[in-house]
Amino acid sequence: MSTAIPENGPSGSLPAHIAVIMDGNGRWAQQRGLSRGEGHKAGVRAARAIVTECRTIGIRHLTLYTFSRENWARPRDEIALLFQLLARFLGEELPSMEKNGIRLRVFGETGELPLAARTALKHAMNRTRDRADMTVNLALNYSGREEILRAARAALASGIRPEELTEQSFRAGLYSFDQPDPDLIIRTSGECRLSNYLLFQSAYSELYFTDVLWPDFTPDELHKALREYAGRNRRFGLTQEQISEQEHI
């Protein structure tokens, strides 16, 4: 059973946007003498539970690092299984997403994905595009540096002059153009780096690293992260005095 989390703290209320680096499926399987495929299957079950819990407690945006551009270097059979699991997950979860008001989006270049995965993604995004209670973003064939280059190319193509380019106009070329930056980024499995994930959007994100492997990251583990987040003081580069002044305006 999930443990209650504080509604308010120095950081304010619950994060509007949580992003997750779902790491540790392979190590989880290895520890149990299982194949990496079994680890990925367990990771899908963990993802399903976290999406459900976030929807239940009122998280409006959730981004899951599902497949990076660097992941193409993995063995072909493992890549094939990952996309088979993705297509199956979308098929099984689509009725629930529609019922619960969950919109599906993709961050990344989908043109390079296998046909079955592209078809399943397009179908799910079309069916859920008008849902407004929660947005789940899947970072697929994603690279944070490539996303920044993509936004820069879009700005150049628009004909904007360098002196007219602002942070807001640059954001228009990002996959997350209409969503808030992640308030909290969670990485499992003990690694303490962003691994080319949401590099532009993470400028002021709170980072939470845990040794728990992704298949073992339960809703209770999510609540641990949220309790720590609630206790942090998010300054966004401001001094405590400036924050106090803003609070009294």
Tab-separated table of C-alpha atoms in Angstrom:
chain	number	residue	atom	x	y	z
A	1	MET	CA	0.000	0.000	0.000
A	2	SER	CA	1.319	3.453	-0.913
A	3	THR	CA	2.406	5.732	1.898
A	4	ALA	CA	0.874	9.188	2.112
A	5	ILE	CA	3.117	12.001	0.947
A	6	PRO	CA	3.168	15.584	2.220
A	7	GLU	CA	0.963	17.870	0.152
A	8	ASN	CA	3.156	20.883	0.817
A	9	GLY	CA	6.735	21.600	1.752
A	10	PRO	CA	9.533	24.035	0.856
A	11	SER	CA	9.204	22.944	-2.804
A	12	GLY	CA	5.455	23.510	-2.871
A	13	SER	CA	2.859	20.960	-3.883
A	14	LEU	CA	3.288	17.788	-5.900
A	15	PRO	CA	5.411	18.120	-9.029
A	16	ALA	CA	3.436	18.898	-12.152
A	17	HIS	CA	5.905	16.915	-14.260
A	18	ILE	CA	7.994	13.888	-13.301
A	19	ALA	CA	10.573	12.413	-15.670
A	20	VAL	CA	12.090	8.992	-15.084
A	21	ILE	CA	15.234	7.250	-16.328
A	22	MET	CA	14.149	3.636	-16.007
A	23	ASP	CA	17.497	1.935	-15.449
A	24	GLY	CA	18.437	-1.517	-14.157
A	25	ASN	CA	16.317	-4.071	-16.010
A	26	GLY	CA	19.354	-6.061	-17.129
A	27	ARG	CA	20.986	-6.106	-13.704
A	28	TRP	CA	17.684	-7.091	-12.098
A	29	ALA	CA	17.475	-10.108	-14.409
A	30	GLN	CA	21.130	-11.024	-13.938
A	31	GLN	CA	20.764	-11.046	-10.151
A	32	ARG	CA	17.973	-13.600	-10.541
A	33	GLY	CA	19.614	-15.764	-13.180
A	34	LEU	CA	17.081	-14.651	-15.790
A	35	SER	CA	17.450	-13.401	-19.349
A	36	ARG	CA	17.601	-9.681	-20.094
A	37	GLY	CA	14.253	-10.140	-21.808
A	38	GLU	CA	12.672	-11.153	-18.517
A	39	GLY	CA	14.165	-8.029	-16.982
A	40	HIS	CA	12.540	-5.861	-19.629
A	41	LYS	CA	9.199	-7.593	-19.086
A	42	ALA	CA	9.482	-6.835	-15.365
A	43	GLY	CA	10.353	-3.244	-16.279
A	44	VAL	CA	7.126	-2.938	-18.281
A	45	ARG	CA	5.135	-4.098	-15.260
A	46	ALA	CA	6.888	-1.466	-13.133
A	47	ALA	CA	6.118	1.228	-15.706
A	48	ARG	CA	2.443	0.264	-15.733
A	49	ALA	CA	2.278	0.549	-11.926
A	50	ILE	CA	4.011	3.943	-11.887
A	51	VAL	CA	1.765	5.387	-14.594
A	52	THR	CA	-1.275	4.205	-12.643
A	53	GLU	CA	0.009	5.648	-9.362
A	54	CYS	CA	0.897	9.001	-10.919
A	55	ARG	CA	-2.577	9.239	-12.416
A	56	THR	CA	-4.121	8.362	-9.038
A	57	ILE	CA	-2.249	11.000	-7.027
A	58	GLY	CA	-2.640	13.767	-9.607
A	59	ILE	CA	0.652	14.045	-11.488
A	60	ARG	CA	-0.259	15.835	-14.716
A	61	HIS	CA	2.828	14.975	-16.807
A	62	LEU	CA	5.033	11.879	-16.738
A	63	THR	CA	7.946	11.286	-19.119
A	64	LEU	CA	9.564	7.854	-19.318
A	65	TYR	CA	12.984	7.362	-20.932
A	66	THR	CA	12.030	4.320	-22.945
A	67	PHE	CA	14.674	3.993	-25.681
A	68	SER	CA	17.600	6.311	-26.365
A	69	ARG	CA	19.366	6.779	-29.693
A	70	GLU	CA	22.384	5.105	-28.105
A	71	ASN	CA	20.309	1.980	-27.389
A	72	TRP	CA	20.514	0.971	-31.059
A	73	ALA	CA	23.956	-0.442	-30.190
A	74	ARG	CA	22.304	-3.234	-28.184
A	75	PRO	CA	21.918	-6.761	-29.649
A	76	ARG	CA	19.293	-6.970	-32.385
A	77	ASP	CA	17.213	-9.608	-30.621
A	78	GLU	CA	17.042	-7.452	-27.486
A	79	ILE	CA	15.966	-4.407	-29.520
A	80	ALA	CA	13.304	-6.468	-31.283
A	81	LEU	CA	11.947	-7.666	-27.945
A	82	LEU	CA	11.846	-4.122	-26.545
A	83	PHE	CA	9.664	-2.912	-29.390
A	84	GLN	CA	7.477	-6.015	-29.224
A	85	LEU	CA	6.902	-5.261	-25.554
A	86	LEU	CA	6.132	-1.635	-26.394
A	87	ALA	CA	3.517	-2.570	-28.987
A	88	ARG	CA	1.942	-5.083	-26.605
A	89	PHE	CA	1.932	-2.561	-23.749
A	90	LEU	CA	0.176	0.034	-25.889
A	91	GLY	CA	-2.426	-2.458	-27.061
A	92	GLU	CA	-3.181	-3.624	-23.529
A	93	GLU	CA	-3.161	-0.178	-21.917
A	94	LEU	CA	-5.013	1.858	-24.539
A	95	PRO	CA	-8.520	1.204	-23.123
A	96	SER	CA	-7.292	2.231	-19.668
A	97	MET	CA	-5.631	5.376	-21.029
A	98	GLU	CA	-8.819	6.398	-22.791
A	99	LYS	CA	-10.963	5.683	-19.741
A	100	ASN	CA	-8.659	7.559	-17.363
A	101	GLY	CA	-8.095	10.633	-19.517
A	102	ILE	CA	-4.444	9.901	-20.332
A	103	ARG	CA	-2.927	11.420	-23.468
A	104	LEU	CA	0.061	9.644	-25.025
A	105	ARG	CA	2.894	11.611	-26.629
A	106	VAL	CA	6.322	10.684	-27.988
A	107	PHE	CA	9.588	12.583	-27.593
A	108	GLY	CA	11.976	11.408	-30.304
A	109	GLU	CA	12.264	10.454	-33.960
A	110	THR	CA	9.724	7.708	-34.564
A	111	GLY	CA	10.520	7.267	-38.261
A	112	GLU	CA	13.391	4.920	-37.435
A	113	LEU	CA	11.292	2.611	-35.234
A	114	PRO	CA	9.989	-0.785	-36.412
A	115	LEU	CA	6.728	-0.584	-38.348
A	116	ALA	CA	4.638	-2.406	-35.731
A	117	ALA	CA	5.808	-0.033	-33.001
A	118	ARG	CA	5.178	3.039	-35.172
A	119	THR	CA	1.710	1.796	-36.028
A	120	ALA	CA	0.832	1.102	-32.383
A	121	LEU	CA	2.155	4.490	-31.290
A	122	LYS	CA	0.262	6.387	-33.983
A	123	HIS	CA	-2.958	4.562	-33.155
A	124	ALA	CA	-2.621	5.205	-29.411
A	125	MET	CA	-1.721	8.871	-29.876
A	126	ASN	CA	-4.657	9.432	-32.220
A	127	ARG	CA	-7.089	7.730	-29.866
A	128	THR	CA	-5.915	9.690	-26.813
A	129	ARG	CA	-5.106	13.084	-28.320
A	130	ASP	CA	-8.134	14.756	-26.730
A	131	ARG	CA	-7.578	13.342	-23.233
A	132	ALA	CA	-6.652	16.078	-20.774
A	133	ASP	CA	-6.272	14.655	-17.254
A	134	MET	CA	-2.687	13.434	-17.674
A	135	THR	CA	0.004	13.284	-20.359
A	136	VAL	CA	2.404	10.348	-20.582
A	137	ASN	CA	5.415	11.018	-22.789
A	138	LEU	CA	7.534	8.141	-24.046
A	139	ALA	CA	11.079	9.221	-24.920
A	140	LEU	CA	11.745	6.888	-27.863
A	141	ASN	CA	14.794	7.028	-30.125
A	142	TYR	CA	15.485	10.134	-28.061
A	143	SER	CA	18.599	12.258	-27.588
A	144	GLY	CA	18.670	15.455	-25.571
A	145	ARG	CA	21.465	16.947	-27.677
A	146	GLU	CA	19.665	16.025	-30.893
A	147	GLU	CA	16.490	17.654	-29.567
A	148	ILE	CA	18.389	20.911	-28.987
A	149	LEU	CA	19.843	20.742	-32.515
A	150	ARG	CA	16.349	20.025	-33.861
A	151	ALA	CA	14.986	23.136	-32.151
A	152	ALA	CA	17.904	25.211	-33.460
A	153	ARG	CA	17.282	23.983	-37.017
A	154	ALA	CA	13.588	24.825	-36.675
A	155	ALA	CA	14.455	28.342	-35.537
A	156	LEU	CA	16.840	28.824	-38.469
A	157	ALA	CA	14.265	27.461	-40.918
A	158	SER	CA	11.669	29.928	-39.625
A	159	GLY	CA	13.863	32.805	-40.759
A	160	ILE	CA	14.106	34.355	-37.308
A	161	ARG	CA	16.995	36.775	-36.817
A	162	PRO	CA	19.550	35.846	-34.116
A	163	GLU	CA	18.713	38.870	-31.983
A	164	GLU	CA	15.023	37.937	-32.081
A	165	LEU	CA	15.532	34.382	-30.826
A	166	THR	CA	14.317	34.031	-27.254
A	167	GLU	CA	14.092	31.101	-24.888
A	168	GLN	CA	10.358	30.974	-25.515
A	169	SER	CA	10.656	30.938	-29.299
A	170	PHE	CA	13.401	28.315	-29.065
A	171	ARG	CA	11.127	26.138	-26.933
A	172	ALA	CA	8.660	26.002	-29.805
A	173	GLY	CA	10.996	23.527	-31.499
A	174	LEU	CA	11.210	21.140	-28.535
A	175	TYR	CA	9.134	17.987	-28.216
A	176	SER	CA	7.856	19.359	-24.899
A	177	PHE	CA	6.877	22.747	-26.337
A	178	ASP	CA	3.427	22.734	-24.726
A	179	GLN	CA	4.342	21.086	-21.415
A	180	PRO	CA	6.078	22.320	-18.254
A	181	ASP	CA	9.698	21.397	-17.618
A	182	PRO	CA	10.115	18.410	-15.303
A	183	ASP	CA	10.065	19.426	-11.657
A	184	LEU	CA	11.581	16.096	-10.623
A	185	ILE	CA	13.835	13.686	-12.525
A	186	ILE	CA	14.195	10.215	-11.026
A	187	ARG	CA	16.934	7.760	-12.004
A	188	THR	CA	16.979	4.215	-10.711
A	189	SER	CA	19.780	1.609	-10.330
A	190	GLY	CA	22.404	3.773	-8.621
A	191	GLU	CA	23.699	5.680	-11.638
A	192	CYS	CA	24.011	9.430	-11.052
A	193	ARG	CA	23.867	11.100	-14.450
A	194	LEU	CA	21.276	12.365	-16.940
A	195	SER	CA	22.521	10.319	-19.921
A	196	ASN	CA	21.482	12.820	-22.591
A	197	TYR	CA	17.956	13.133	-21.187
A	198	LEU	CA	15.914	16.351	-21.369
A	199	LEU	CA	19.068	18.466	-21.264
A	200	PHE	CA	17.351	21.768	-22.054
A	201	GLN	CA	14.312	21.121	-19.889
A	202	SER	CA	16.236	19.931	-16.806
A	203	ALA	CA	17.959	23.245	-16.039
A	204	TYR	CA	16.155	23.590	-12.683
A	205	SER	CA	14.793	20.094	-12.176
A	206	GLU	CA	15.271	18.412	-8.830
A	207	LEU	CA	17.274	15.197	-9.272
A	208	TYR	CA	16.586	12.029	-7.298
A	209	PHE	CA	18.895	9.021	-7.572
A	210	THR	CA	18.134	5.671	-6.000
A	211	ASP	CA	19.952	2.328	-5.907
A	212	VAL	CA	16.641	0.531	-6.486
A	213	LEU	CA	16.584	-1.240	-9.852
A	214	TRP	CA	13.721	-0.216	-12.121
A	215	PRO	CA	11.662	-3.444	-11.867
A	216	ASP	CA	11.693	-2.982	-8.080
A	217	PHE	CA	10.662	0.677	-8.255
A	218	THR	CA	7.184	0.379	-6.780
A	219	PRO	CA	4.633	3.106	-6.018
A	220	ASP	CA	6.030	3.131	-2.463
A	221	GLU	CA	9.456	3.965	-3.900
A	222	LEU	CA	7.853	6.742	-5.935
A	223	HIS	CA	6.363	8.149	-2.747
A	224	LYS	CA	9.802	8.157	-1.117
A	225	ALA	CA	11.053	10.308	-3.970
A	226	LEU	CA	8.051	12.611	-3.668
A	227	ARG	CA	8.555	13.042	0.070
A	228	GLU	CA	12.164	14.051	-0.525
A	229	TYR	CA	11.082	16.418	-3.278
A	230	ALA	CA	8.525	18.016	-0.958
A	231	GLY	CA	11.276	18.773	1.548
A	232	ARG	CA	13.569	20.538	-0.892
A	233	ASN	CA	13.834	24.305	-1.283
A	234	ARG	CA	13.621	25.140	-4.988
A	235	ARG	CA	15.270	28.511	-5.551
A	236	PHE	CA	15.595	28.651	-9.348
A	237	GLY	CA	18.776	30.694	-8.962
A	238	LEU	CA	17.207	33.174	-6.533
A	239	THR	CA	18.445	34.030	-3.060
A	240	GLN	CA	16.272	33.219	-0.058
A	241	GLU	CA	15.649	36.948	0.380
A	242	GLN	CA	14.370	37.276	-3.191
A	243	ILE	CA	12.083	34.288	-2.679
A	244	SER	CA	10.699	35.837	0.502
A	245	GLU	CA	10.061	39.111	-1.322
A	246	GLN	CA	8.149	37.313	-4.074
A	247	GLU	CA	6.033	35.462	-1.534
A	248	HIS	CA	4.904	38.787	-0.051
A	249	ILE	CA	3.947	40.370	-3.357
